[in-house]
CSV table of C-alpha atoms in Angstrom, one decimal:
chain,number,residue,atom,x,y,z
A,9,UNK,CA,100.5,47.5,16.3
A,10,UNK,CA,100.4,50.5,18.4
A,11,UNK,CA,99.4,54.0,16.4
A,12,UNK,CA,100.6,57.2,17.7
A,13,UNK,CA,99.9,58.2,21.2
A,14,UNK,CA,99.9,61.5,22.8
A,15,UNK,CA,99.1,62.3,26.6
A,16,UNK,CA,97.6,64.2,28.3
A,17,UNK,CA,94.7,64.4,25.9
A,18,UNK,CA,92.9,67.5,27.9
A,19,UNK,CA,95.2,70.3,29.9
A,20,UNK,CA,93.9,73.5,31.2
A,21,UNK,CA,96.8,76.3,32.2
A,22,UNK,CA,96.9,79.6,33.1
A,23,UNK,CA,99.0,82.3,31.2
A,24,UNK,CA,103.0,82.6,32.7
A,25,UNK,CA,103.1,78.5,33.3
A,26,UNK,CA,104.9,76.0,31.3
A,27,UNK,CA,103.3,72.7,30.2
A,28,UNK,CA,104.9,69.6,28.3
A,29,UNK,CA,102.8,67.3,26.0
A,30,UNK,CA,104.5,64.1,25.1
A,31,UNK,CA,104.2,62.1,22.2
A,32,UNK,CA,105.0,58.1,21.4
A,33,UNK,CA,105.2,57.3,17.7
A,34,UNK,CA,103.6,54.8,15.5
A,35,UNK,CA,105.9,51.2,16.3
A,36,UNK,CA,108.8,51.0,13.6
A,37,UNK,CA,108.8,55.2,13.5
A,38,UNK,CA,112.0,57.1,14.2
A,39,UNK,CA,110.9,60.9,13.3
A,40,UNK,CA,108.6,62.9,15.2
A,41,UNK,CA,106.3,66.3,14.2
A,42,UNK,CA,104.3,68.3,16.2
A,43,UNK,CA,102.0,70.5,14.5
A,44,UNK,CA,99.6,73.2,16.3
A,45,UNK,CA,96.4,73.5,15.4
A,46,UNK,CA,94.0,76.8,16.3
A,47,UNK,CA,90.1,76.1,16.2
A,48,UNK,CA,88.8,76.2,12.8
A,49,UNK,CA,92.5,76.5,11.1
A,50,UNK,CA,94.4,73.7,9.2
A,51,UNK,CA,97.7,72.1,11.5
A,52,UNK,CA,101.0,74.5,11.5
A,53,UNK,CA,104.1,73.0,11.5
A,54,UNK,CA,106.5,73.6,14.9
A,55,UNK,CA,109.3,71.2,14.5
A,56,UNK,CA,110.5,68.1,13.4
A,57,UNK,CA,113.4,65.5,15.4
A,58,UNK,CA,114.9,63.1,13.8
A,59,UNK,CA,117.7,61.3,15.9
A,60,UNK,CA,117.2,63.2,19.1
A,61,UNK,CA,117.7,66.8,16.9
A,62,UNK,CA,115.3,68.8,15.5
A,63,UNK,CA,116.0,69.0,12.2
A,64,UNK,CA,113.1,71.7,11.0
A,65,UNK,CA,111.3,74.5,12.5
A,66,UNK,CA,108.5,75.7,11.7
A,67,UNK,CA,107.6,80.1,12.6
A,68,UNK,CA,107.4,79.7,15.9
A,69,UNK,CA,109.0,81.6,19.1
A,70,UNK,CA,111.8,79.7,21.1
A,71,UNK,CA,109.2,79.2,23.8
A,72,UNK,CA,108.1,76.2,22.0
A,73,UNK,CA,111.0,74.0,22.4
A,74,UNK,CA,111.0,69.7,22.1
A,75,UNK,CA,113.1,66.7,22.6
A,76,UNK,CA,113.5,63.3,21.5
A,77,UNK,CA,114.6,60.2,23.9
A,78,UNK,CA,116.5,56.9,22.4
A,79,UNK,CA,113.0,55.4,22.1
A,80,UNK,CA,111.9,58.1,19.7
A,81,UNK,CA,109.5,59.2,21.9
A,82,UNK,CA,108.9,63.1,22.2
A,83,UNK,CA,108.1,66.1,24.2
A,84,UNK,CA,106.7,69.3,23.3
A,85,UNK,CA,107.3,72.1,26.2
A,86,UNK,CA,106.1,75.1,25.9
A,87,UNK,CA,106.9,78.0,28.3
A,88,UNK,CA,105.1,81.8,29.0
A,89,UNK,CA,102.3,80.2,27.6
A,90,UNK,CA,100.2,82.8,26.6
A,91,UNK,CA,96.5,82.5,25.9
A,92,UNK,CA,97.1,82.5,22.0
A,93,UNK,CA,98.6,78.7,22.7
A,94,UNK,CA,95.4,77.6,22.8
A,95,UNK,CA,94.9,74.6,20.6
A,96,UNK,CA,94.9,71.6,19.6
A,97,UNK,CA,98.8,70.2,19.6
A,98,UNK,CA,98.8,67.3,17.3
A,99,UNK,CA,102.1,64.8,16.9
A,100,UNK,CA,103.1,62.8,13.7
A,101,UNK,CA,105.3,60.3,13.2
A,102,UNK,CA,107.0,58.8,9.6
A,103,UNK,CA,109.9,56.9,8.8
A,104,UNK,CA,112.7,58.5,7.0
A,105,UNK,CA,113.7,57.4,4.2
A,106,UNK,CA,113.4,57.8,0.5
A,107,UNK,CA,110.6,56.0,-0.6
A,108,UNK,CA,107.4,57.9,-1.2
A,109,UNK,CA,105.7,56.6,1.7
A,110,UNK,CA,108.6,57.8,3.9
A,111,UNK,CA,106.2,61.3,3.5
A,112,UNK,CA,103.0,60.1,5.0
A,113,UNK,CA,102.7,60.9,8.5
A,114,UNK,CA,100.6,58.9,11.5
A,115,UNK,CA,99.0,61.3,13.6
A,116,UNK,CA,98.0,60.9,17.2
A,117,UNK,CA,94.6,62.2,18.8
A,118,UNK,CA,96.2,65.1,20.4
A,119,UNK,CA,96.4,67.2,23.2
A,120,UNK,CA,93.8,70.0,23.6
A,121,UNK,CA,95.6,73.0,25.6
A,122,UNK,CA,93.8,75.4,27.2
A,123,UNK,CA,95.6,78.6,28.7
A,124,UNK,CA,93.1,80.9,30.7
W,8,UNK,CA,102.0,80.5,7.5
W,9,UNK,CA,99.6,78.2,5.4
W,10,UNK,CA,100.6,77.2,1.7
W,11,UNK,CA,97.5,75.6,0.7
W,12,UNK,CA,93.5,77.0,0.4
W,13,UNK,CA,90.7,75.2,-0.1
W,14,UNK,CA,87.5,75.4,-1.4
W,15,UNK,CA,84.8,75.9,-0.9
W,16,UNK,CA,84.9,75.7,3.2
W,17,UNK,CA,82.5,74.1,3.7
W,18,UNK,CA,80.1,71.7,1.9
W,19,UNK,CA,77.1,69.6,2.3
W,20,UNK,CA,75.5,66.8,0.4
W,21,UNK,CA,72.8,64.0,0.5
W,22,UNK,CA,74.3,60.3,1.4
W,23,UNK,CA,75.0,59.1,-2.2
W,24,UNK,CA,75.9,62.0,-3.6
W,25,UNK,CA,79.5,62.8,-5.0
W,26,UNK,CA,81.2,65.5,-3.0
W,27,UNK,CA,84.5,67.8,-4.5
W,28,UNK,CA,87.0,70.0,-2.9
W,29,UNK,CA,89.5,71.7,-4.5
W,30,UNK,CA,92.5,72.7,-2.8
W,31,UNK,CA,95.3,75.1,-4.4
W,32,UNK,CA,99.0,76.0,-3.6
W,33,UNK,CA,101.7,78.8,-3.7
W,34,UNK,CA,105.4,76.6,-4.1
W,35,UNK,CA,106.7,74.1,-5.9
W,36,UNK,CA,106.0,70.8,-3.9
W,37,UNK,CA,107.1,67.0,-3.9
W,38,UNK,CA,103.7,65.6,-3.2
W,39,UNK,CA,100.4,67.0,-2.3
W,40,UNK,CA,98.5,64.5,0.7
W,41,UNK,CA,95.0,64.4,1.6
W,42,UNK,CA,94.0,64.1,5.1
W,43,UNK,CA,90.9,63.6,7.2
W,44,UNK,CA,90.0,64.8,10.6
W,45,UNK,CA,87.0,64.0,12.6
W,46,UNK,CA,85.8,66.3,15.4
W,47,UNK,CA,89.3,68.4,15.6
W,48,UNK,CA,90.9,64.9,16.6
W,49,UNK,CA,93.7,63.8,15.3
W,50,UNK,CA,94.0,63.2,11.0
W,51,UNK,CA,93.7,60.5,8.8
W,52,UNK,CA,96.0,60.0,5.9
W,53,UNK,CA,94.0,59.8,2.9
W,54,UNK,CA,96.1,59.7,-0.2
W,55,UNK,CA,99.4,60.8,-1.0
W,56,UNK,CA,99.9,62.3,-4.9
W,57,UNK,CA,103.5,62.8,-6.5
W,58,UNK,CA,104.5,66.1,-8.4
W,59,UNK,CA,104.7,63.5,-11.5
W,60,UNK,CA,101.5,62.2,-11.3
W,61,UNK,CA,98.4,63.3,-12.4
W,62,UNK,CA,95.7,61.5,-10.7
W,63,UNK,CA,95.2,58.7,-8.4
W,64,UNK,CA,92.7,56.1,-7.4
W,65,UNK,CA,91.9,54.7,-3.7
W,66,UNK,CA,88.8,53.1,-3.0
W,67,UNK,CA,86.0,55.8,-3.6
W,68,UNK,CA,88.4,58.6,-3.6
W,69,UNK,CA,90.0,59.9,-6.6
W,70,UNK,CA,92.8,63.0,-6.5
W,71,UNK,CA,94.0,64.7,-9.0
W,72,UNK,CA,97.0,67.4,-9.3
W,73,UNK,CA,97.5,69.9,-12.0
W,74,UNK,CA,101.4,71.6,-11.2
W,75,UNK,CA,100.5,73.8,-14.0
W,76,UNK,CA,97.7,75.8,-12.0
W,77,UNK,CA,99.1,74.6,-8.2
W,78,UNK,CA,95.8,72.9,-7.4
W,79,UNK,CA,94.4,69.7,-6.7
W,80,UNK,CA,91.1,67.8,-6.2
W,81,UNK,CA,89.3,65.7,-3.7
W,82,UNK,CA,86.6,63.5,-5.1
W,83,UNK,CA,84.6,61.7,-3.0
W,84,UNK,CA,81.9,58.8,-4.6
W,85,UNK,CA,78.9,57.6,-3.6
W,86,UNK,CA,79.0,59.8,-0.3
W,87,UNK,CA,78.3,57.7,3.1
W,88,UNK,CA,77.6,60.1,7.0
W,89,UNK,CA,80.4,58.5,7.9
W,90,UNK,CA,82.5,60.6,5.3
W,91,UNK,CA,81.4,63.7,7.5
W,92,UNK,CA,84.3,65.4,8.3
W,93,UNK,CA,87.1,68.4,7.7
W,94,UNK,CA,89.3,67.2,4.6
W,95,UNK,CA,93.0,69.0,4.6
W,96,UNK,CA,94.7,69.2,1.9
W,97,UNK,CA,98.8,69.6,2.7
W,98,UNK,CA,102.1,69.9,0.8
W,99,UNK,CA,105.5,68.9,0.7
W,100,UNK,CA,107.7,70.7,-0.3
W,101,UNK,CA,110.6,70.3,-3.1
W,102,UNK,CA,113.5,71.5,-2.0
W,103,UNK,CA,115.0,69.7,0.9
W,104,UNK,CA,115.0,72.2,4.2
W,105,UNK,CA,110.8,71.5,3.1
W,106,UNK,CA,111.3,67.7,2.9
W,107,UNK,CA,109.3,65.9,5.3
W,108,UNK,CA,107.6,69.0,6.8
W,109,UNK,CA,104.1,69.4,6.0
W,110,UNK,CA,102.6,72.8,5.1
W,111,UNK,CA,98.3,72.8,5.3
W,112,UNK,CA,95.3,74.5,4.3
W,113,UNK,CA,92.4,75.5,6.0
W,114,UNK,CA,90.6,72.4,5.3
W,115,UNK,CA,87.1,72.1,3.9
W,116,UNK,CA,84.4,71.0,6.1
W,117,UNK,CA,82.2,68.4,5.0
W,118,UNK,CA,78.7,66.9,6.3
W,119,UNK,CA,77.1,64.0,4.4
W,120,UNK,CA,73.4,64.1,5.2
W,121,UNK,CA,71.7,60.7,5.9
């Protein structure tokens, strides 16, 4: 049973270019999170898609947009980057629903951005 | 910004040894969830506590959530290195634009000394 995957795993980028991170969740998983993650700080929330929308957003500027394909996979693009987008972007994924478990979310390894 | 702060940030202990962390919020939440992360990789779901619940057992972790005084605790028995590691403490919230989303702290850094 396949976890959560994330690729690239390294990116290095210089400030002014775009990058996109992409995210496959956990088999069985239909919602997606993506969560930034600065050295030495806990994960921030960015967004949430459910269904191919996002559904939440976390405080973060409208150059940090996603999407969500019929498989449930994901992108994260970011654009301007700037060199405070350095981090660690991390993707989760759950199964909505009701039941308390619906709330725990699989995390991948991530991707570690660099902007220079 | 982050709902939850733990404490203390960081901690170290002999293998064997119990270790605590304390984590405390600022909303009204669903559940509070423990996770792990090694090495800034990705986390680990611990343990997932419910508003209505007081404390829970897994293994040789026990958690416990006061609503009262916002705050919850991270036991750890019978410490192994392999429990080395940043423990995050996170929240969902109760209202339902918060559903689902996970708000964390700043985690507490822990190294288990062989």
């Amino acid at each position: 049973d396949a976890g959560v995957t994330q690729s690239p795993t390294h990116l290095i980028k210089t400030r002014g270019q775009q990058v996109t991170l992409r995210c496959s969740p956990k088999s069985g998983h239909d919602t997606v999170s993506w969560y930034q993650q600065a050295l030495g700080q806990g994960p921030q929330f960015i967004f949430q898609y459910y269904e191919e929308e996002e559904r939440q957003r976390g405080n973060f500027p409208d150059r940090f947009s996603g999407h969500q394909f019929p498989n449930y996979s994901s992108e994260l693009n970011v654009n301007a980057l700037l060199l405070g987008d350095s981090a660690l972007y991390l993707c989760a994924s759950s199964l909505r629903g009701l039941a308390p478990s619906s709330y725990e979310q699989y995390f991948g390894p991530g991707t570690r951005l660099t902007v220079t | 910004s982050q709902q939850g702060e733990e404490d203390p940030q960081a901690l170290s202990i002999q293998e064997g040894e119990n270790a605590t962390m304390n984590c405390s919020y600022k909303t009204s939440i669903n559940n509070l969830q423990w996770y792990r992360q090694n090495s800034g990789r990705g986390l680990v779901h611990l343990i997932l506590i419910r508003s209505n619940e007081r404390e829970k057992h897994s293994g040789r972790l026990r958690v416990t959530l006061d609503t009262s005084k916002k705050s919850s605790s991270l036991l750890i028995t019978a410490s192994r290195a392999a429990d080395t590691a940043s423990y995050f403490c996170a929240t969902n919230g109760d209202s339902g634009g918060s559903n689902y989303k996970l708000t964390f702290g700043k985690g507490t850094l822990l190294t288990v000394n062989p």
